[in-house]
Short mmCIF file of C-alpha atoms in Angstrom, two decimals:
data_model
loop_
_atom_site.label_atom_id
_atom_site.label_comp_id
_atom_site.label_asym_id
_atom_site.label_seq_id
_atom_site.Cartn_x
_atom_site.Cartn_y
_atom_site.Cartn_z
CA GLN A 421 0.03 0.02 0.01
CA LEU A 422 1.47 3.43 -1.08
CA GLN A 423 1.81 5.77 1.80
CA LEU A 424 3.04 9.40 1.92
CA GLN A 425 4.28 11.50 4.72
CA GLU A 426 4.93 15.02 4.91
CA SER A 427 7.84 16.57 7.26
CA GLY A 428 9.00 20.05 7.88
CA PRO A 429 8.60 22.99 10.13
CA GLY A 430 5.20 23.79 11.66
CA LEU A 431 6.02 27.55 12.33
CA MET A 432 7.92 30.05 10.08
CA LYS A 433 8.61 33.81 10.20
CA PRO A 434 7.58 36.07 7.25
CA SER A 435 10.09 36.10 4.40
CA GLU A 436 11.60 32.80 5.19
CA THR A 437 11.70 29.98 2.81
CA LEU A 438 9.39 27.05 3.57
CA SER A 439 10.91 23.62 2.90
CA LEU A 440 8.74 20.62 3.15
CA THR A 441 9.72 16.72 2.09
CA CYS A 442 7.43 14.21 1.35
CA THR A 443 8.54 10.60 2.03
CA VAL A 444 6.96 7.87 -0.14
CA SER A 445 6.80 4.22 0.99
CA GLY A 446 5.25 1.11 -0.77
CA GLY A 447 6.14 2.56 -4.29
CA SER A 448 8.73 4.50 -6.20
CA ILE A 449 8.71 8.05 -7.33
CA SER A 450 10.74 6.90 -10.34
CA SER A 451 7.53 5.51 -11.84
CA SER A 452 6.91 7.03 -15.03
CA SER A 453 3.22 6.52 -14.72
CA TYR A 454 2.83 9.24 -12.19
CA TYR A 455 3.56 12.80 -11.02
CA TRP A 456 3.95 13.63 -7.31
CA GLY A 457 2.19 16.85 -6.24
CA TRP A 458 1.83 19.34 -3.58
CA ILE A 459 -1.63 20.90 -2.59
CA ARG A 460 -2.55 23.26 0.13
CA GLN A 461 -5.55 24.26 2.25
CA PRO A 462 -5.74 27.60 4.27
CA PRO A 463 -7.57 27.29 7.38
CA GLY A 464 -11.31 26.99 6.56
CA LYS A 465 -10.75 27.25 2.90
CA GLY A 466 -10.56 25.04 -0.12
CA LEU A 467 -7.80 23.06 -1.76
CA VAL A 468 -5.17 24.74 -3.90
CA TRP A 469 -2.83 22.88 -6.17
CA ILE A 470 0.68 24.24 -5.75
CA GLY A 471 2.57 22.12 -8.56
CA SER A 472 3.43 18.60 -9.72
CA PHE A 473 6.69 16.88 -10.85
CA SER A 474 7.82 13.61 -12.62
CA SER A 475 10.91 11.90 -12.21
CA GLY A 476 10.86 11.91 -16.10
CA GLY A 477 11.74 15.61 -15.87
CA SER A 478 8.40 17.50 -16.15
CA THR A 479 7.49 20.00 -13.50
CA TYR A 480 4.30 22.09 -13.66
CA TYR A 481 3.32 24.83 -11.21
CA ASN A 482 0.37 26.89 -10.33
CA ALA A 483 0.77 30.27 -12.30
CA SER A 484 -0.17 32.22 -9.21
CA LEU A 485 2.79 30.65 -7.02
CA LYS A 486 5.37 29.87 -9.83
CA SER A 487 7.72 32.70 -8.96
CA ARG A 488 8.11 31.42 -5.44
CA VAL A 489 7.91 27.69 -5.80
CA THR A 490 10.30 24.85 -6.47
CA ILE A 491 9.53 21.20 -6.55
CA SER A 492 12.08 18.37 -7.08
CA GLY A 493 12.62 14.98 -6.04
CA ASP A 494 15.34 12.81 -4.67
CA THR A 495 15.06 9.28 -6.05
CA SER A 496 17.71 7.79 -3.94
CA LYS A 497 15.65 8.59 -0.82
CA ASN A 498 12.20 8.26 -2.53
CA GLN A 499 11.32 11.66 -1.60
CA PHE A 500 10.22 14.78 -3.19
CA SER A 501 10.17 18.32 -1.69
CA LEU A 502 8.44 21.76 -2.09
CA LYS A 503 10.27 25.09 -1.59
CA LEU A 504 8.27 28.32 -1.29
CA SER A 505 10.30 31.30 -0.89
CA SER A 506 9.32 34.89 0.66
CA VAL A 507 6.18 33.45 3.02
CA THR A 508 3.74 35.55 4.47
CA ALA A 509 0.73 34.96 6.57
CA ALA A 510 -1.31 34.02 3.46
CA ASP A 511 0.88 30.96 3.16
CA THR A 512 -0.43 29.49 6.26
CA ALA A 513 -2.13 26.35 5.50
CA VAL A 514 -2.34 22.67 5.80
CA TYR A 515 0.15 21.29 3.13
CA TYR A 516 -0.55 17.95 1.48
CA CYS A 517 1.59 15.72 -0.83
CA ALA A 518 0.03 13.31 -3.15
CA ARG A 519 0.49 10.97 -6.09
CA HIS A 520 -0.80 12.57 -9.15
CA PHE A 521 -2.18 10.71 -12.40
CA TRP A 522 -1.51 13.13 -15.20
CA TYR A 523 -2.37 11.52 -18.56
CA SER A 524 -4.62 12.11 -21.56
CA THR A 525 -7.90 13.26 -20.33
CA SER A 526 -7.71 11.95 -16.74
CA TYR A 527 -6.09 13.94 -13.96
CA TYR A 528 -6.36 13.06 -10.25
CA PHE A 529 -4.68 12.67 -7.04
CA ASP A 530 -5.05 8.89 -5.69
CA TYR A 531 -2.94 8.76 -2.69
CA TRP A 532 -2.49 11.61 -0.09
CA GLY A 533 -0.22 12.36 3.01
CA PRO A 534 -2.14 13.21 6.17
CA GLY A 535 -1.06 16.97 5.84
CA ILE A 536 1.05 19.10 7.74
CA LEU A 537 0.10 22.47 9.17
CA VAL A 538 2.43 25.50 8.44
CA THR A 539 1.92 28.74 10.24
CA VAL A 540 3.59 31.95 9.13
CA SER A 541 3.71 34.24 12.18
CA SER A 542 6.09 36.95 13.28
CA SER B 268 -6.50 29.84 -15.79
CA SER B 269 -9.93 27.95 -15.80
CA GLU B 270 -12.14 27.81 -12.88
CA LEU B 271 -14.45 25.15 -11.47
CA THR B 272 -17.56 26.19 -9.93
CA GLN B 273 -19.44 24.37 -7.29
CA ASP B 274 -22.40 25.22 -4.95
CA PRO B 275 -21.15 26.01 -1.54
CA ALA B 276 -23.85 23.80 0.28
CA VAL B 277 -26.15 20.97 -0.51
CA SER B 278 -28.36 18.85 1.82
CA VAL B 279 -29.93 15.55 1.61
CA ALA B 280 -32.12 13.38 3.65
CA LEU B 281 -30.89 10.39 4.89
CA GLY B 282 -31.28 7.42 2.29
CA GLN B 283 -32.19 9.71 -0.54
CA THR B 284 -30.20 10.63 -3.53
CA VAL B 285 -28.16 14.02 -3.99
CA ARG B 286 -26.16 15.33 -6.87
CA ILE B 287 -23.22 17.67 -6.49
CA SER B 288 -22.13 19.58 -9.58
CA CYS B 289 -19.05 21.19 -10.74
CA GLN B 290 -19.03 23.50 -13.75
CA GLY B 291 -16.13 24.77 -15.92
CA ASP B 292 -15.03 24.99 -19.49
CA SER B 293 -12.14 22.60 -19.12
CA LEU B 294 -14.76 19.76 -18.37
CA ARG B 295 -15.59 19.86 -22.07
CA SER B 296 -12.00 18.37 -22.63
CA TYR B 297 -10.99 16.48 -19.34
CA TYR B 298 -12.81 14.34 -16.88
CA ALA B 299 -13.28 15.83 -13.42
CA SER B 300 -12.08 13.73 -10.33
CA TRP B 301 -14.08 13.85 -7.01
CA TYR B 302 -12.66 14.08 -3.36
CA GLN B 303 -14.38 13.70 -0.16
CA GLN B 304 -12.88 15.53 2.82
CA LYS B 305 -14.11 15.05 6.42
CA PRO B 306 -12.97 17.55 9.15
CA GLY B 307 -9.37 17.16 10.12
CA GLN B 308 -8.71 14.58 7.56
CA ALA B 309 -6.86 14.42 4.16
CA PRO B 310 -9.12 14.34 1.18
CA VAL B 311 -9.89 10.99 -0.17
CA LEU B 312 -10.39 10.30 -3.93
CA VAL B 313 -14.02 9.00 -4.58
CA ILE B 314 -14.39 9.15 -8.47
CA TYR B 315 -11.98 9.55 -11.20
CA GLY B 316 -12.00 9.32 -15.03
CA ARG B 317 -15.29 8.71 -16.88
CA ASN B 318 -16.76 7.01 -13.76
CA ASN B 319 -14.27 4.96 -11.66
CA ARG B 320 -14.30 4.24 -8.13
CA PRO B 321 -11.02 3.60 -6.25
CA SER B 322 -10.98 0.27 -4.16
CA GLY B 323 -12.99 0.52 -1.08
CA ILE B 324 -15.18 3.32 -2.40
CA PRO B 325 -18.83 2.32 -1.93
CA ASP B 326 -20.85 1.82 -5.20
CA ARG B 327 -23.41 4.43 -4.06
CA PHE B 328 -20.94 7.08 -5.44
CA SER B 329 -21.06 7.67 -9.19
CA GLY B 330 -19.96 10.30 -11.53
CA SER B 331 -21.07 11.56 -14.82
CA ASN B 332 -20.19 14.36 -17.40
CA SER B 333 -22.14 16.43 -19.70
CA GLY B 334 -20.81 19.45 -21.69
CA ASN B 335 -19.11 21.68 -19.14
CA THR B 336 -20.59 20.04 -15.97
CA ALA B 337 -19.42 17.26 -13.93
CA SER B 338 -21.64 15.61 -11.45
CA LEU B 339 -20.99 13.41 -8.38
CA THR B 340 -24.03 11.43 -7.29
CA ILE B 341 -24.65 9.74 -4.04
CA THR B 342 -27.50 7.07 -4.13
CA GLY B 343 -28.98 6.57 -0.80
CA ALA B 344 -26.78 8.87 1.25
CA GLN B 345 -25.81 7.67 4.52
CA ALA B 346 -24.74 9.79 7.80
CA GLU B 347 -21.06 9.13 7.16
CA ASP B 348 -21.32 10.83 3.66
CA GLU B 349 -21.50 14.14 5.54
CA ALA B 350 -18.35 16.04 4.36
CA ASP B 351 -16.91 18.46 2.05
CA TYR B 352 -16.64 17.40 -1.66
CA TYR B 353 -14.28 18.90 -4.13
CA CYS B 354 -13.87 18.53 -7.86
CA ASN B 355 -10.58 18.70 -9.86
CA SER B 356 -9.51 18.75 -13.42
CA ARG B 357 -6.86 20.08 -15.65
CA ASP B 358 -6.98 23.56 -17.03
CA SER B 359 -7.90 23.65 -20.71
CA SER B 360 -5.35 26.24 -21.59
CA ALA B 361 -2.39 25.60 -19.66
CA ASN B 362 -0.31 22.72 -17.92
CA GLU B 363 -2.26 23.32 -14.56
CA VAL B 364 -4.55 21.59 -12.37
CA VAL B 365 -7.39 23.37 -10.75
CA PHE B 366 -9.87 22.38 -7.91
CA GLY B 367 -13.31 23.61 -7.26
CA GLY B 368 -14.35 25.65 -4.23
CA GLY B 369 -15.79 22.71 -2.66
CA THR B 370 -19.44 21.74 -1.67
CA LYS B 371 -20.41 21.13 2.04
CA LEU B 372 -22.85 18.10 1.97
CA THR B 373 -25.25 17.90 5.05
CA VAL B 374 -27.15 14.57 5.58
CA LEU B 375 -30.51 15.26 7.44
#
């Protein structure tokens, strides 16, 4: 059974760079059939896709966050990461990592991590 | 980028059928996927593709598509179906993915 687990700091100060890691077990991020993505959810609000990458070399980002986001993978550790620069209070959210099927006419997230709450506060 | 529009809230009587809709231009080209999210939990995929359910999802959940609208139908809603439901699809004009704003389902 595929499992994903987010890790990283729970509290950050404005202007810092957020770094989160997603550790994948029960499957490989090297699989060419899938992308691996990050989604966030501000408190009391809806889901927002941040971006997704594949070990084959393609990475896609939400245009509204693209200037501040980098998503990359480490196949040796079977992990992928999110970096979000210059955080503000608006970046306070639960951050989820997920496996992302990205092909033809079907796009869906079939396995999710439990999420990690990141709070940005001075 | 494209948008997906959902009704903010829907209610259904226990055991009855409810349809949750999602509208957007991208749905003319791409299938919607649907997620159930209960308080304090990660979203769970319930429908993907034309009308596919992941293993473990009850068959009372089904999906359909017509023009620019995708629908999630729960036939015989149960108390445990009370949750937020989100649709998701690809943007029709960019390599991006978008979520609808979510629908809060109340089972009366």
